[in-house]
Each structure stands twice: as structure tokens, then as C-alpha cells.
């Protein structure tokens, strides 16, 4: 790469991200309004300062549109599943049933905002936990803003080894880590350790949101037990089988939660009337509207089906191989900037395997839910039409934002702006760079909406930097993917999934304002730990 890495070029690379954050956080613009502005600035900086031509911009834009359409498929099908349950008033049943099963309201919030999200992230990922979790939390009385914030935080710990370790495998392949080798196991260990830290932080933050000091005091035992199962279990399994290292602990934590609910300190009814995240008017309303003949298990039928279908397709190897034979993608030619920054030709860019994609699982679960609820009379005449009409109406506004943000990230990557961002940080800071190593991973997830993409984008860069500075490669890679996992909580595309299903599209800036201090602080702490390990090794 011959792109000059100087202060001016670094500022120009930062400019689109800075403008995006300022518009969303300072001026409270929604992502739908801010994304086109960020995109325009990215195009201008790409042409004027990074010597990109129209051919390169067209290719990267096309890649962005294709990637965005795949995301929007998941958005629409997740909303469809939500509308099916909403039409049948299943959320009212879930709310009432969970409160009977778990009298402690804080445990209910943890169940639907952290534990369920962990489970969904373990098998599906791609923003599904956020899109599904937000309406479930609203269904138990959580205010819409926090109904988006909580699952964003709750799903993040599973973003490296979740989706059957897709993001981790991408990192290992991008830096040539062979499974079972010392470097592979050491990198996985560091990643698991850092993610366990984030898992603990997540549980404590959710308790703080619910009731500040009182919430933390009440929830601490549950959080510690669940975190040992989730984070500790994942750390242990990274040394055995990375594919199931998130999924298996998240399954066990689901069962453990209900056992915790039987503990003496949690089996009595308990709630905080002044909780900042709860809408007390909502929670006391519409109780009698829930179908009297629908059980809690029946209310969860679409989500149970989602789990069964996902497991059958992703875990049963013959089924996965058979369905995975169908693949859709486009070829792109090699492009380069005037500085010689090359984007390799793609014979099949970001192939969509429709029958193994999360959107297919969501769609089939939605259809099955429609049939099941309709058969029992919980969805009346015209219900199916309403479900599809509402899901399309809710998806349309988020489309502009998602397409704009993904194209922006592709152009930044394709013009060399993303590489300059990371390269500039490493050159200026020297060995102190390791403090920001996880921040690079976080930036990658923020820009691309994917820890997997962040690992592919920056994995080789992290290894190269570690070699130049004579640093521990394993610790740096662990920090990279842990930062990427945490960064998934502030990814605009994932935030849009939540605000769309929560019915507060346009509030993305408010969500970021709440989450960024938590994610950035934790990521820097991880960086400091890596730095200390390097200095005293």
C-alpha cells in the first residue's frame, strides 16, 4: 500500500465516522438521515484525497448494496416473526407467564435481555438477537429505548464464538492460524478471557440500568453464576472445540436461570417501582387482553421452532452441506486507487446461501407461527395480511440507513481509508499501540456491522503490527476479536434492527449515547491489560 499515512490523510479517513457520530449523538439525527451525509463525505474524501476512480466507487457501492440487501432480509424476517407473535398477543402471555415463573422482575429482564440473546447469538447471530429481543422486552414493560440498548449489550459477548464460531473462524483463516496449534489455542484463550470480562460487565450494567445500586446488589449473585457458566464455560471450551464454545454455555445458562429463580433470594416477588427502564403504565395495562387459553410454552412456539430449525440446519452436517449447495453471489473485477491500493477481484462476493441463512430460519418460523396461532384461533380473519403489511412498513425506513452505512464502510475499505486509520494509530503509538488494538477491532465492527468483517479487515494488520513491534501475536488477536465483539453493540446497522422492531426508528443517536461510554471504557481496559502483559512478559 502506497497511500501516505500522515496526519492530514488520517483526519480525512476519520472525517466520515466523526461526522456520523456527531450528527447521531450531538444533533440527535437518526441513522436514516445521518447515513447519506456520511456516505457523501466518504465518496468525496475517496475521490479527492485517496485517488479513487468511478469504477472503484461503483464496484464498492455495488458490494455495499448486495451486503445491505442480505442484512435487510434478516431485518424483514425478524420483524415478520415479531408481528406474528404480536398479532396473536403472545407477548402479553410471555410477559405474564415469565412474571409467574420468575417473580423477581430483574431476573425477567436478564432472561429476555441477556440470556435469551446469548442463546440466539450462539446459533444465529447477524443481528437477530437484537431484532427479536427488543419487542420481547417491550412486551414485559421495558421502555422502547432500553428495550434496544439491553439486547445490544446482551448479545455482544457471543459475537466471536457465536453463530457456531463464524467470526473466530474468519479470523483464524485470515491470519493462517491452524486449529489445534499453540498459536491458535493461545489466541482463543486470550479472546475467551477478554470476552468473559465483557460478559461480567454486561450483567452488572443491566442490573445498574434496572435499579442502580439496589439493582446491582440484588442481581450480583445471579450475574456471577451466569457469567461463570457463559464466559467461563466459553473460555474453557475454546481449548476444546471453538464451534460450540458459545452455543453450549448459552444453552446451559437458559436452564440455570430458572434454577436461580428458585433460590431463596429470588423466589419471592420483587421489583423496583422507580426503575428507570420500566414503563409502569404499560406493565399494568392490557393484562386481560392476553389470550386466556394460550400457555407460556405456546407463546414461545415460533421461537422454539426458530431454535429447532436453526439447530437442524447448522449443526447437522449432512443437512447443512446439502442445503448449502445453493449459493447466490456476484463477481467483481480488480480495482485500485491512484496510490496503488488494490482490491482483489471477486469471483463470488459475499455469497448468500439462502437455505442456510438466518433469514430463512426466521421466515419459516414466522410461517409456522402463523399456521399454529391461526389454527388455535389466536390470529383472526385478516390477521395474516396485517402481519405482512406491518412488517413491510416497518422495514422500509431502515432500508435507506442500512444501505447507506454499508456502502460507506465498503468505500472506506476499498479506497484505503480504513487501513490508513489503523496504520496511523500503530505508527504514532509504537508499543503503546496495544492499548488501542481492541479499539481497532471495535472500529471495524462499528463500520461494517460485523465482528467477522472486522476480523477479516484487520486480522492481518494486527499480526503484521505485532510482528513489527515484537509483540505477543496471540494477545493482540484476542484483543482484536474481543474489541470486535464489544463493537457489535454500537454497530449502527444492528442498532437500526432494534429501533425498527421497537418502533423508535430515528432514536439511534440516543442509543449510541448510552452505550458508547460502556463499550469504549471496557475496550480500553482490555487494551491496558494487553499492554501490561506485553511490558511484563
mmCIF file of C-alpha atoms in Angstrom, residues 82-465:
data_model
loop_
_atom_site.group_PDB
_atom_site.id
_atom_site.type_symbol
_atom_site.label_atom_id
_atom_site.label_comp_id
_atom_site.label_asym_id
_atom_site.label_seq_id
_atom_site.Cartn_x
_atom_site.Cartn_y
_atom_site.Cartn_z
ATOM 1 C CA UNK A 82 -42.309 -10.200 15.765
ATOM 2 C CA UNK A 83 -45.547 -9.213 14.004
ATOM 3 C CA UNK A 84 -46.784 -12.816 14.073
ATOM 4 C CA UNK A 85 -46.328 -13.000 17.848
ATOM 5 C CA UNK A 86 -47.731 -9.507 18.313
ATOM 6 C CA UNK A 87 -50.851 -10.227 16.261
ATOM 7 C CA UNK A 88 -51.526 -13.308 18.400
ATOM 8 C CA UNK A 89 -50.870 -11.272 21.584
ATOM 9 C CA UNK A 90 -48.189 -13.793 22.501
ATOM 10 C CA UNK A 91 -46.034 -11.088 24.077
ATOM 11 C CA UNK A 92 -48.728 -10.436 26.675
ATOM 12 C CA UNK A 93 -48.719 -14.138 27.530
ATOM 13 C CA UNK A 94 -44.911 -14.167 27.702
ATOM 14 C CA UNK A 95 -44.930 -11.132 29.969
ATOM 15 C CA UNK A 96 -47.499 -12.583 32.344
ATOM 16 C CA UNK A 97 -46.036 -16.089 32.237
ATOM 17 C CA UNK A 98 -42.450 -15.018 32.852
ATOM 18 C CA UNK A 99 -43.549 -12.995 35.852
ATOM 19 C CA UNK A 100 -45.226 -16.044 37.324
ATOM 20 C CA UNK A 101 -42.253 -18.280 36.596
ATOM 21 C CA UNK A 102 -39.718 -15.671 37.721
ATOM 22 C CA UNK A 103 -41.336 -13.471 40.391
ATOM 23 C CA UNK A 104 -38.189 -11.343 40.521
ATOM 24 C CA UNK A 105 -38.623 -8.684 37.814
ATOM 25 C CA UNK A 106 -34.882 -8.154 37.439
ATOM 26 C CA UNK A 107 -34.446 -11.827 36.536
ATOM 27 C CA UNK A 108 -37.143 -11.466 33.888
ATOM 28 C CA UNK A 109 -35.224 -8.552 32.345
ATOM 29 C CA UNK A 110 -31.985 -10.566 32.442
ATOM 30 C CA UNK A 111 -33.784 -13.568 30.952
ATOM 31 C CA UNK A 112 -35.196 -11.736 27.934
ATOM 32 C CA UNK A 113 -32.433 -9.165 27.519
ATOM 33 C CA UNK A 114 -29.255 -11.148 28.147
ATOM 34 C CA UNK A 115 -29.741 -14.909 28.428
ATOM 35 C CA UNK A 116 -32.147 -15.352 25.505
ATOM 36 C CA UNK A 117 -29.993 -13.038 23.367
ATOM 37 C CA UNK A 118 -26.934 -15.119 24.233
ATOM 38 C CA UNK A 119 -28.745 -18.240 23.096
ATOM 39 C CA UNK A 120 -29.902 -16.677 19.824
ATOM 40 C CA UNK A 121 -26.423 -15.261 19.175
ATOM 41 C CA UNK A 122 -24.959 -18.694 19.738
ATOM 42 C CA UNK A 123 -26.923 -20.182 16.869
ATOM 43 C CA UNK A 124 -28.000 -17.386 14.525
ATOM 44 C CA UNK A 125 -26.288 -14.042 15.087
ATOM 45 C CA UNK A 126 -26.420 -11.450 12.271
ATOM 46 C CA UNK A 127 -28.423 -9.045 14.452
ATOM 47 C CA UNK A 128 -31.276 -11.493 15.032
ATOM 48 C CA UNK A 129 -30.961 -11.354 18.878
ATOM 49 C CA UNK A 130 -31.428 -7.582 18.799
ATOM 50 C CA UNK A 131 -34.332 -7.639 16.368
ATOM 51 C CA UNK A 132 -36.092 -10.389 18.322
ATOM 52 C CA UNK A 133 -35.134 -9.218 21.830
ATOM 53 C CA UNK A 134 -36.314 -5.611 21.608
ATOM 54 C CA UNK A 135 -40.035 -6.380 21.152
ATOM 55 C CA UNK A 136 -39.878 -9.134 23.781
ATOM 56 C CA UNK A 137 -38.575 -6.645 26.344
ATOM 57 C CA UNK A 138 -41.220 -4.110 25.374
ATOM 58 C CA UNK A 139 -43.719 -6.913 25.935
ATOM 59 C CA UNK A 140 -42.736 -7.121 29.632
ATOM 60 C CA UNK A 141 -42.895 -3.359 30.112
ATOM 61 C CA UNK A 142 -39.353 -2.163 29.335
ATOM 62 C CA UNK A 143 -39.301 1.287 27.725
ATOM 63 C CA UNK A 144 -38.521 1.161 23.980
ATOM 64 C CA UNK A 145 -35.126 2.908 24.279
ATOM 65 C CA UNK A 146 -33.812 0.459 26.866
ATOM 66 C CA UNK A 147 -35.502 -2.416 25.033
ATOM 67 C CA UNK A 148 -32.993 -1.694 22.252
ATOM 68 C CA UNK A 149 -29.973 -0.953 24.469
ATOM 69 C CA UNK A 150 -30.270 -4.088 26.621
ATOM 70 C CA UNK A 151 -30.193 -6.744 23.851
ATOM 71 C CA UNK A 152 -27.420 -4.850 22.038
ATOM 72 C CA UNK A 153 -25.283 -5.300 25.136
ATOM 73 C CA UNK A 154 -26.644 -8.767 25.888
ATOM 74 C CA UNK A 155 -25.725 -10.302 22.540
ATOM 75 C CA UNK A 156 -22.264 -8.782 22.202
ATOM 76 C CA UNK A 157 -20.315 -11.311 24.289
ATOM 77 C CA UNK A 158 -21.323 -14.075 21.858
ATOM 78 C CA UNK A 159 -20.145 -12.201 18.784
ATOM 79 C CA UNK A 160 -16.832 -14.015 18.376
ATOM 80 C CA UNK A 161 -17.665 -17.637 19.114
ATOM 81 C CA UNK A 162 -21.403 -17.295 18.440
ATOM 82 C CA UNK A 163 -23.050 -18.332 15.156
ATOM 83 C CA UNK A 164 -21.056 -21.517 15.659
ATOM 84 C CA UNK A 165 -17.768 -19.537 15.812
ATOM 85 C CA UNK A 166 -18.133 -17.945 12.364
ATOM 86 C CA UNK A 167 -16.268 -14.740 13.318
ATOM 87 C CA UNK A 168 -13.490 -16.682 15.045
ATOM 88 C CA UNK A 169 -13.041 -18.987 12.051
ATOM 89 C CA UNK A 170 -12.815 -15.922 9.804
ATOM 90 C CA UNK A 171 -10.033 -14.508 11.986
ATOM 91 C CA UNK A 172 -8.159 -17.806 12.097
ATOM 92 C CA UNK A 173 -8.329 -18.184 8.319
ATOM 93 C CA UNK A 174 -7.328 -14.578 7.610
ATOM 94 C CA UNK A 175 -4.114 -14.908 9.657
ATOM 95 C CA UNK A 176 -3.423 -18.598 8.891
ATOM 96 C CA UNK A 177 -3.989 -19.974 12.380
ATOM 97 C CA UNK A 178 -4.262 -23.748 12.085
ATOM 98 C CA UNK A 179 -6.751 -25.336 14.521
ATOM 99 C CA UNK A 180 -5.080 -27.064 17.447
ATOM 100 C CA UNK A 181 -1.736 -25.292 17.119
ATOM 101 C CA UNK A 182 -0.259 -23.444 20.133
ATOM 102 C CA UNK A 183 -0.857 -20.038 18.498
ATOM 103 C CA UNK A 184 -4.463 -20.955 17.729
ATOM 104 C CA UNK A 185 -5.198 -22.101 21.281
ATOM 105 C CA UNK A 186 -3.354 -19.159 22.847
ATOM 106 C CA UNK A 187 -5.264 -16.642 20.711
ATOM 107 C CA UNK A 188 -8.560 -18.357 21.536
ATOM 108 C CA UNK A 189 -7.667 -18.289 25.233
ATOM 109 C CA UNK A 190 -6.962 -14.544 25.216
ATOM 110 C CA UNK A 191 -10.171 -13.908 23.269
ATOM 111 C CA UNK A 192 -12.195 -16.014 25.722
ATOM 112 C CA UNK A 193 -10.640 -14.258 28.708
ATOM 113 C CA UNK A 194 -11.406 -10.761 27.407
ATOM 114 C CA UNK A 195 -14.921 -11.732 26.377
ATOM 115 C CA UNK A 196 -15.558 -13.179 29.850
ATOM 116 C CA UNK A 197 -14.663 -9.755 31.275
ATOM 117 C CA UNK A 198 -17.200 -8.148 28.956
ATOM 118 C CA UNK A 199 -19.794 -10.746 29.923
ATOM 119 C CA UNK A 200 -19.460 -9.783 33.604
ATOM 120 C CA UNK A 201 -19.654 -6.078 32.726
ATOM 121 C CA UNK A 202 -22.808 -6.705 30.684
ATOM 122 C CA UNK A 203 -24.652 -8.410 33.524
ATOM 123 C CA UNK A 204 -23.695 -5.734 36.051
ATOM 124 C CA UNK A 205 -24.597 -2.881 33.676
ATOM 125 C CA UNK A 206 -28.046 -4.358 33.030
ATOM 126 C CA UNK A 207 -28.607 -4.580 36.796
ATOM 127 C CA UNK A 208 -27.439 -0.956 37.139
ATOM 128 C CA UNK A 209 -29.832 0.148 34.407
ATOM 129 C CA UNK A 210 -32.681 -1.561 36.229
ATOM 130 C CA UNK A 211 -32.070 -0.212 39.711
ATOM 131 C CA UNK A 212 -28.591 1.303 40.084
ATOM 132 C CA UNK A 213 -27.016 0.240 43.395
ATOM 133 C CA UNK A 214 -30.104 -1.684 44.536
ATOM 134 C CA UNK A 215 -30.260 -3.487 41.212
ATOM 135 C CA UNK A 216 -26.583 -4.481 41.319
ATOM 136 C CA UNK A 217 -26.875 -5.690 44.915
ATOM 137 C CA UNK A 218 -29.908 -7.810 44.097
ATOM 138 C CA UNK A 219 -28.618 -9.145 40.793
ATOM 139 C CA UNK A 220 -24.951 -9.724 41.691
ATOM 140 C CA UNK A 221 -25.257 -13.411 42.734
ATOM 141 C CA UNK A 222 -27.249 -14.261 39.595
ATOM 142 C CA UNK A 223 -24.845 -12.342 37.357
ATOM 143 C CA UNK A 224 -21.780 -14.059 38.822
ATOM 144 C CA UNK A 225 -23.296 -17.541 38.458
ATOM 145 C CA UNK A 226 -24.482 -16.901 34.901
ATOM 146 C CA UNK A 227 -21.195 -15.307 33.907
ATOM 147 C CA UNK A 228 -19.187 -18.280 35.175
ATOM 148 C CA UNK A 229 -21.396 -20.503 33.019
ATOM 149 C CA UNK A 230 -21.329 -18.263 29.937
ATOM 150 C CA UNK A 231 -17.933 -16.539 29.959
ATOM 151 C CA UNK A 232 -16.098 -19.184 31.978
ATOM 152 C CA UNK A 233 -17.672 -22.012 30.027
ATOM 153 C CA UNK A 234 -16.761 -20.360 26.732
ATOM 154 C CA UNK A 235 -13.169 -19.802 27.859
ATOM 155 C CA UNK A 236 -12.855 -23.468 28.806
ATOM 156 C CA UNK A 237 -14.391 -24.724 25.571
ATOM 157 C CA UNK A 238 -12.149 -22.552 23.377
ATOM 158 C CA UNK A 239 -9.429 -25.008 24.293
ATOM 159 C CA UNK A 240 -11.619 -27.978 23.319
ATOM 160 C CA UNK A 241 -13.998 -27.034 20.485
ATOM 161 C CA UNK A 242 -14.436 -23.418 19.400
ATOM 162 C CA UNK A 243 -17.517 -24.242 17.279
ATOM 163 C CA UNK A 244 -19.729 -24.890 20.326
ATOM 164 C CA UNK A 245 -17.847 -22.715 22.834
ATOM 165 C CA UNK A 246 -20.595 -20.065 22.878
ATOM 166 C CA UNK A 247 -23.633 -22.129 21.991
ATOM 167 C CA UNK A 248 -23.283 -24.797 24.684
ATOM 168 C CA UNK A 249 -22.730 -22.397 27.638
ATOM 169 C CA UNK A 250 -25.613 -20.196 26.446
ATOM 170 C CA UNK A 251 -27.925 -23.238 26.417
ATOM 171 C CA UNK A 252 -26.835 -24.204 29.936
ATOM 172 C CA UNK A 253 -27.373 -20.629 31.137
ATOM 173 C CA UNK A 254 -31.003 -20.768 29.965
ATOM 174 C CA UNK A 255 -31.637 -23.732 32.250
ATOM 175 C CA UNK A 256 -29.542 -22.264 35.059
ATOM 176 C CA UNK A 257 -31.579 -19.063 35.080
ATOM 177 C CA UNK A 258 -34.748 -20.869 36.086
ATOM 178 C CA UNK A 259 -32.865 -22.782 38.771
ATOM 179 C CA UNK A 260 -31.536 -19.449 40.056
ATOM 180 C CA UNK A 261 -35.126 -18.237 40.149
ATOM 181 C CA UNK A 262 -35.819 -20.924 42.770
ATOM 182 C CA UNK A 263 -33.094 -19.639 45.073
ATOM 183 C CA UNK A 264 -34.292 -18.153 48.356
ATOM 184 C CA UNK A 265 -33.300 -14.599 47.435
ATOM 185 C CA UNK A 266 -35.059 -14.719 44.053
ATOM 186 C CA UNK A 267 -38.160 -16.876 44.521
ATOM 187 C CA UNK A 268 -40.188 -14.107 46.180
ATOM 188 C CA UNK A 269 -41.893 -11.392 44.124
ATOM 189 C CA UNK A 270 -39.593 -8.370 43.852
ATOM 190 C CA UNK A 271 -39.408 -5.230 41.718
ATOM 191 C CA UNK A 272 -38.355 -1.592 41.951
ATOM 192 C CA UNK A 273 -41.247 0.764 41.344
ATOM 193 C CA UNK A 274 -38.916 3.609 40.357
ATOM 194 C CA UNK A 275 -36.832 1.604 37.860
ATOM 195 C CA UNK A 276 -35.728 3.929 35.062
ATOM 196 C CA UNK A 277 -36.111 1.274 32.386
ATOM 197 C CA UNK A 278 -39.664 0.171 33.189
ATOM 198 C CA UNK A 279 -42.861 1.722 31.877
ATOM 199 C CA UNK A 280 -45.182 1.123 34.824
ATOM 200 C CA UNK A 281 -48.233 2.331 32.937
ATOM 201 C CA UNK A 282 -47.576 -0.238 30.252
ATOM 202 C CA UNK A 283 -46.790 -3.071 32.640
ATOM 203 C CA UNK A 284 -50.118 -2.692 34.398
ATOM 204 C CA UNK A 285 -52.067 -2.390 31.188
ATOM 205 C CA UNK A 286 -53.630 -4.928 28.844
ATOM 206 C CA UNK A 287 -53.207 -7.874 31.227
ATOM 207 C CA UNK A 288 -56.698 -9.112 30.486
ATOM 208 C CA UNK A 289 -56.153 -8.861 26.725
ATOM 209 C CA UNK A 290 -53.813 -11.842 26.723
ATOM 210 C CA UNK A 291 -55.498 -14.985 25.333
ATOM 211 C CA UNK A 292 -56.665 -16.949 28.363
ATOM 212 C CA UNK A 293 -56.174 -20.304 26.640
ATOM 213 C CA UNK A 294 -52.586 -19.671 25.477
ATOM 214 C CA UNK A 295 -49.846 -21.114 27.690
ATOM 215 C CA UNK A 296 -46.355 -19.669 28.068
ATOM 216 C CA UNK A 297 -44.936 -22.598 26.119
ATOM 217 C CA UNK A 298 -47.400 -21.987 23.280
ATOM 218 C CA UNK A 299 -46.493 -18.302 23.194
ATOM 219 C CA UNK A 300 -42.872 -19.286 22.605
ATOM 220 C CA UNK A 301 -43.719 -21.753 19.802
ATOM 221 C CA UNK A 302 -42.337 -19.558 16.953
ATOM 222 C CA UNK A 303 -39.069 -19.103 18.870
ATOM 223 C CA UNK A 304 -38.851 -22.785 19.736
ATOM 224 C CA UNK A 305 -39.326 -23.563 16.050
ATOM 225 C CA UNK A 306 -36.644 -20.998 15.214
ATOM 226 C CA UNK A 307 -34.241 -22.835 17.523
ATOM 227 C CA UNK A 308 -35.101 -26.287 16.169
ATOM 228 C CA UNK A 309 -34.824 -25.240 12.522
ATOM 229 C CA UNK A 310 -31.565 -23.383 13.115
ATOM 230 C CA UNK A 311 -30.017 -26.271 15.005
ATOM 231 C CA UNK A 312 -31.133 -28.812 12.411
ATOM 232 C CA UNK A 313 -29.578 -26.807 9.576
ATOM 233 C CA UNK A 314 -26.402 -25.521 11.214
ATOM 234 C CA UNK A 315 -25.423 -28.425 13.468
ATOM 235 C CA UNK A 316 -26.453 -31.489 11.428
ATOM 236 C CA UNK A 317 -23.580 -31.565 8.944
ATOM 237 C CA UNK A 318 -25.265 -33.560 6.112
ATOM 238 C CA UNK A 319 -28.279 -31.207 6.179
ATOM 239 C CA UNK A 320 -26.032 -28.142 6.222
ATOM 240 C CA UNK A 321 -23.935 -29.393 3.311
ATOM 241 C CA UNK A 322 -26.984 -30.319 1.238
ATOM 242 C CA UNK A 323 -28.806 -27.005 1.755
ATOM 243 C CA UNK A 324 -25.574 -25.036 1.466
ATOM 244 C CA UNK A 325 -25.084 -26.132 -2.126
ATOM 245 C CA UNK A 326 -27.305 -23.291 -3.317
ATOM 246 C CA UNK A 327 -25.326 -20.072 -3.331
ATOM 247 C CA UNK A 328 -26.000 -16.666 -4.867
ATOM 248 C CA UNK A 329 -23.343 -14.022 -5.432
ATOM 249 C CA UNK A 330 -21.807 -11.615 -7.931
ATOM 250 C CA UNK A 331 -18.341 -11.321 -9.425
ATOM 251 C CA UNK A 332 -16.369 -8.084 -9.242
ATOM 252 C CA UNK A 333 -13.231 -7.061 -11.150
ATOM 253 C CA UNK A 334 -9.982 -5.989 -9.524
ATOM 254 C CA UNK A 335 -9.880 -2.268 -8.774
ATOM 255 C CA UNK A 336 -7.180 0.045 -7.474
ATOM 256 C CA UNK A 337 -6.676 3.648 -6.448
ATOM 257 C CA UNK A 338 -4.135 6.094 -7.814
ATOM 258 C CA UNK A 339 -1.937 5.181 -4.853
ATOM 259 C CA UNK A 340 -1.914 1.531 -5.830
ATOM 260 C CA UNK A 341 -4.282 0.328 -3.115
ATOM 261 C CA UNK A 342 -5.672 -2.842 -4.706
ATOM 262 C CA UNK A 343 -8.999 -4.587 -4.186
ATOM 263 C CA UNK A 344 -8.664 -8.136 -5.425
ATOM 264 C CA UNK A 345 -11.127 -9.500 -7.973
ATOM 265 C CA UNK A 346 -14.025 -11.462 -6.506
ATOM 266 C CA UNK A 347 -15.499 -14.422 -8.353
ATOM 267 C CA UNK A 348 -18.407 -14.670 -5.918
ATOM 268 C CA UNK A 349 -18.531 -11.788 -3.444
ATOM 269 C CA UNK A 350 -20.256 -12.387 -0.085
ATOM 270 C CA UNK A 351 -22.286 -15.360 -1.360
ATOM 271 C CA UNK A 352 -25.789 -15.716 0.015
ATOM 272 C CA UNK A 353 -26.737 -19.282 0.834
ATOM 273 C CA UNK A 354 -30.496 -18.731 1.103
ATOM 274 C CA UNK A 355 -31.348 -22.062 2.717
ATOM 275 C CA UNK A 356 -28.743 -21.752 5.475
ATOM 276 C CA UNK A 357 -29.144 -18.020 6.073
ATOM 277 C CA UNK A 358 -30.738 -16.719 9.299
ATOM 278 C CA UNK A 359 -33.472 -15.016 7.256
ATOM 279 C CA UNK A 360 -34.723 -18.408 6.047
ATOM 280 C CA UNK A 361 -34.946 -19.719 9.614
ATOM 281 C CA UNK A 362 -36.878 -16.604 10.656
ATOM 282 C CA UNK A 363 -39.192 -16.784 7.642
ATOM 283 C CA UNK A 364 -40.065 -20.457 8.149
ATOM 284 C CA UNK A 365 -40.626 -19.862 11.875
ATOM 285 C CA UNK A 366 -42.923 -16.945 11.021
ATOM 286 C CA UNK A 367 -44.991 -19.021 8.605
ATOM 287 C CA UNK A 368 -45.217 -21.889 11.086
ATOM 288 C CA UNK A 369 -46.235 -19.408 13.786
ATOM 289 C CA UNK A 370 -48.980 -18.021 11.557
ATOM 290 C CA UNK A 371 -50.338 -21.510 10.947
ATOM 291 C CA UNK A 372 -50.084 -22.545 14.599
ATOM 292 C CA UNK A 373 -51.637 -19.404 16.070
ATOM 293 C CA UNK A 374 -54.266 -19.300 13.328
ATOM 294 C CA UNK A 375 -55.257 -22.930 13.942
ATOM 295 C CA UNK A 376 -55.900 -22.119 17.610
ATOM 296 C CA UNK A 377 -57.916 -19.017 16.736
ATOM 297 C CA UNK A 378 -55.374 -16.525 18.141
ATOM 298 C CA UNK A 379 -54.970 -14.864 14.749
ATOM 299 C CA UNK A 380 -58.316 -13.909 13.295
ATOM 300 C CA UNK A 381 -59.552 -13.059 9.788
ATOM 301 C CA UNK A 382 -57.286 -10.574 8.026
ATOM 302 C CA UNK A 383 -54.503 -11.210 10.524
ATOM 303 C CA UNK A 384 -52.054 -12.656 8.010
ATOM 304 C CA UNK A 385 -52.492 -9.681 5.707
ATOM 305 C CA UNK A 386 -51.928 -7.278 8.605
ATOM 306 C CA UNK A 387 -48.786 -9.140 9.679
ATOM 307 C CA UNK A 388 -47.164 -8.871 6.252
ATOM 308 C CA UNK A 389 -48.274 -5.260 5.689
ATOM 309 C CA UNK A 390 -46.914 -4.103 9.061
ATOM 310 C CA UNK A 391 -43.622 -5.940 8.636
ATOM 311 C CA UNK A 392 -43.005 -4.339 5.237
ATOM 312 C CA UNK A 393 -43.979 -0.887 6.545
ATOM 313 C CA UNK A 394 -41.562 -1.220 9.478
ATOM 314 C CA UNK A 395 -38.698 -2.424 7.293
ATOM 315 C CA UNK A 396 -38.838 0.246 4.580
ATOM 316 C CA UNK A 397 -37.492 3.236 6.599
ATOM 317 C CA UNK A 398 -34.486 1.320 7.901
ATOM 318 C CA UNK A 399 -33.501 0.291 4.368
ATOM 319 C CA UNK A 400 -32.043 3.707 3.492
ATOM 320 C CA UNK A 401 -29.878 3.777 6.609
ATOM 321 C CA UNK A 402 -28.596 0.219 6.264
ATOM 322 C CA UNK A 403 -27.742 0.612 2.566
ATOM 323 C CA UNK A 404 -26.036 3.967 3.176
ATOM 324 C CA UNK A 405 -23.949 2.718 6.103
ATOM 325 C CA UNK A 406 -22.819 -0.490 4.424
ATOM 326 C CA UNK A 407 -21.852 1.301 1.189
ATOM 327 C CA UNK A 408 -19.950 3.832 3.311
ATOM 328 C CA UNK A 409 -17.967 1.081 5.037
ATOM 329 C CA UNK A 410 -17.201 -0.655 1.718
ATOM 330 C CA UNK A 411 -15.938 2.540 0.102
ATOM 331 C CA UNK A 412 -13.806 3.366 3.153
ATOM 332 C CA UNK A 413 -12.273 -0.097 2.983
ATOM 333 C CA UNK A 414 -11.892 -0.124 -0.810
ATOM 334 C CA UNK A 415 -10.202 3.292 -1.023
ATOM 335 C CA UNK A 416 -7.713 2.536 1.754
ATOM 336 C CA UNK A 417 -9.233 4.889 4.308
ATOM 337 C CA UNK A 418 -9.843 2.104 6.802
ATOM 338 C CA UNK A 419 -6.259 0.860 6.511
ATOM 339 C CA UNK A 420 -4.898 4.381 6.994
ATOM 340 C CA UNK A 421 -6.941 4.735 10.170
ATOM 341 C CA UNK A 422 -5.357 1.660 11.703
ATOM 342 C CA UNK A 423 -1.891 2.184 10.240
ATOM 343 C CA UNK A 424 -1.691 5.757 11.512
ATOM 344 C CA UNK A 425 -2.550 4.693 15.048
ATOM 345 C CA UNK A 426 0.124 1.985 15.055
ATOM 346 C CA UNK A 427 2.881 4.231 13.680
ATOM 347 C CA UNK A 428 2.275 7.053 16.137
ATOM 348 C CA UNK A 429 1.881 4.974 19.279
ATOM 349 C CA UNK A 430 4.532 2.285 18.829
ATOM 350 C CA UNK A 431 4.246 -0.418 21.511
ATOM 351 C CA UNK A 432 1.629 1.661 23.278
ATOM 352 C CA UNK A 433 -0.487 0.729 20.245
ATOM 353 C CA UNK A 434 -1.560 -2.432 22.024
ATOM 354 C CA UNK A 435 -3.798 -0.316 24.252
ATOM 355 C CA UNK A 436 -5.787 0.570 21.147
ATOM 356 C CA UNK A 437 -5.567 -2.879 19.500
ATOM 357 C CA UNK A 438 -9.058 -3.840 20.719
ATOM 358 C CA UNK A 439 -10.306 -0.374 19.718
ATOM 359 C CA UNK A 440 -9.287 -1.166 16.134
ATOM 360 C CA UNK A 441 -11.472 -4.276 16.325
ATOM 361 C CA UNK A 442 -14.294 -2.195 17.756
ATOM 362 C CA UNK A 443 -13.994 0.368 14.956
ATOM 363 C CA UNK A 444 -14.120 -2.462 12.428
ATOM 364 C CA UNK A 445 -17.391 -3.767 13.853
ATOM 365 C CA UNK A 446 -18.813 -0.260 14.096
ATOM 366 C CA UNK A 447 -18.076 0.392 10.432
ATOM 367 C CA UNK A 448 -19.055 -2.962 8.964
ATOM 368 C CA UNK A 449 -21.718 -4.131 11.427
ATOM 369 C CA UNK A 450 -19.928 -7.450 11.757
ATOM 370 C CA UNK A 451 -17.217 -8.850 14.021
ATOM 371 C CA UNK A 452 -16.492 -11.322 11.249
ATOM 372 C CA UNK A 453 -15.855 -8.475 8.792
ATOM 373 C CA UNK A 454 -13.757 -6.640 11.373
ATOM 374 C CA UNK A 455 -11.606 -9.747 11.850
ATOM 375 C CA UNK A 456 -11.170 -10.171 8.106
ATOM 376 C CA UNK A 457 -10.468 -6.457 7.649
ATOM 377 C CA UNK A 458 -7.952 -6.034 10.463
ATOM 378 C CA UNK A 459 -6.724 -9.537 11.361
ATOM 379 C CA UNK A 460 -3.684 -9.495 9.088
ATOM 380 C CA UNK A 461 -2.978 -5.890 10.016
ATOM 381 C CA UNK A 462 -2.917 -6.788 13.717
ATOM 382 C CA UNK A 463 -0.498 -9.672 13.109
ATOM 383 C CA UNK A 464 1.788 -7.514 10.955
ATOM 384 C CA UNK A 465 1.819 -4.749 13.544
#
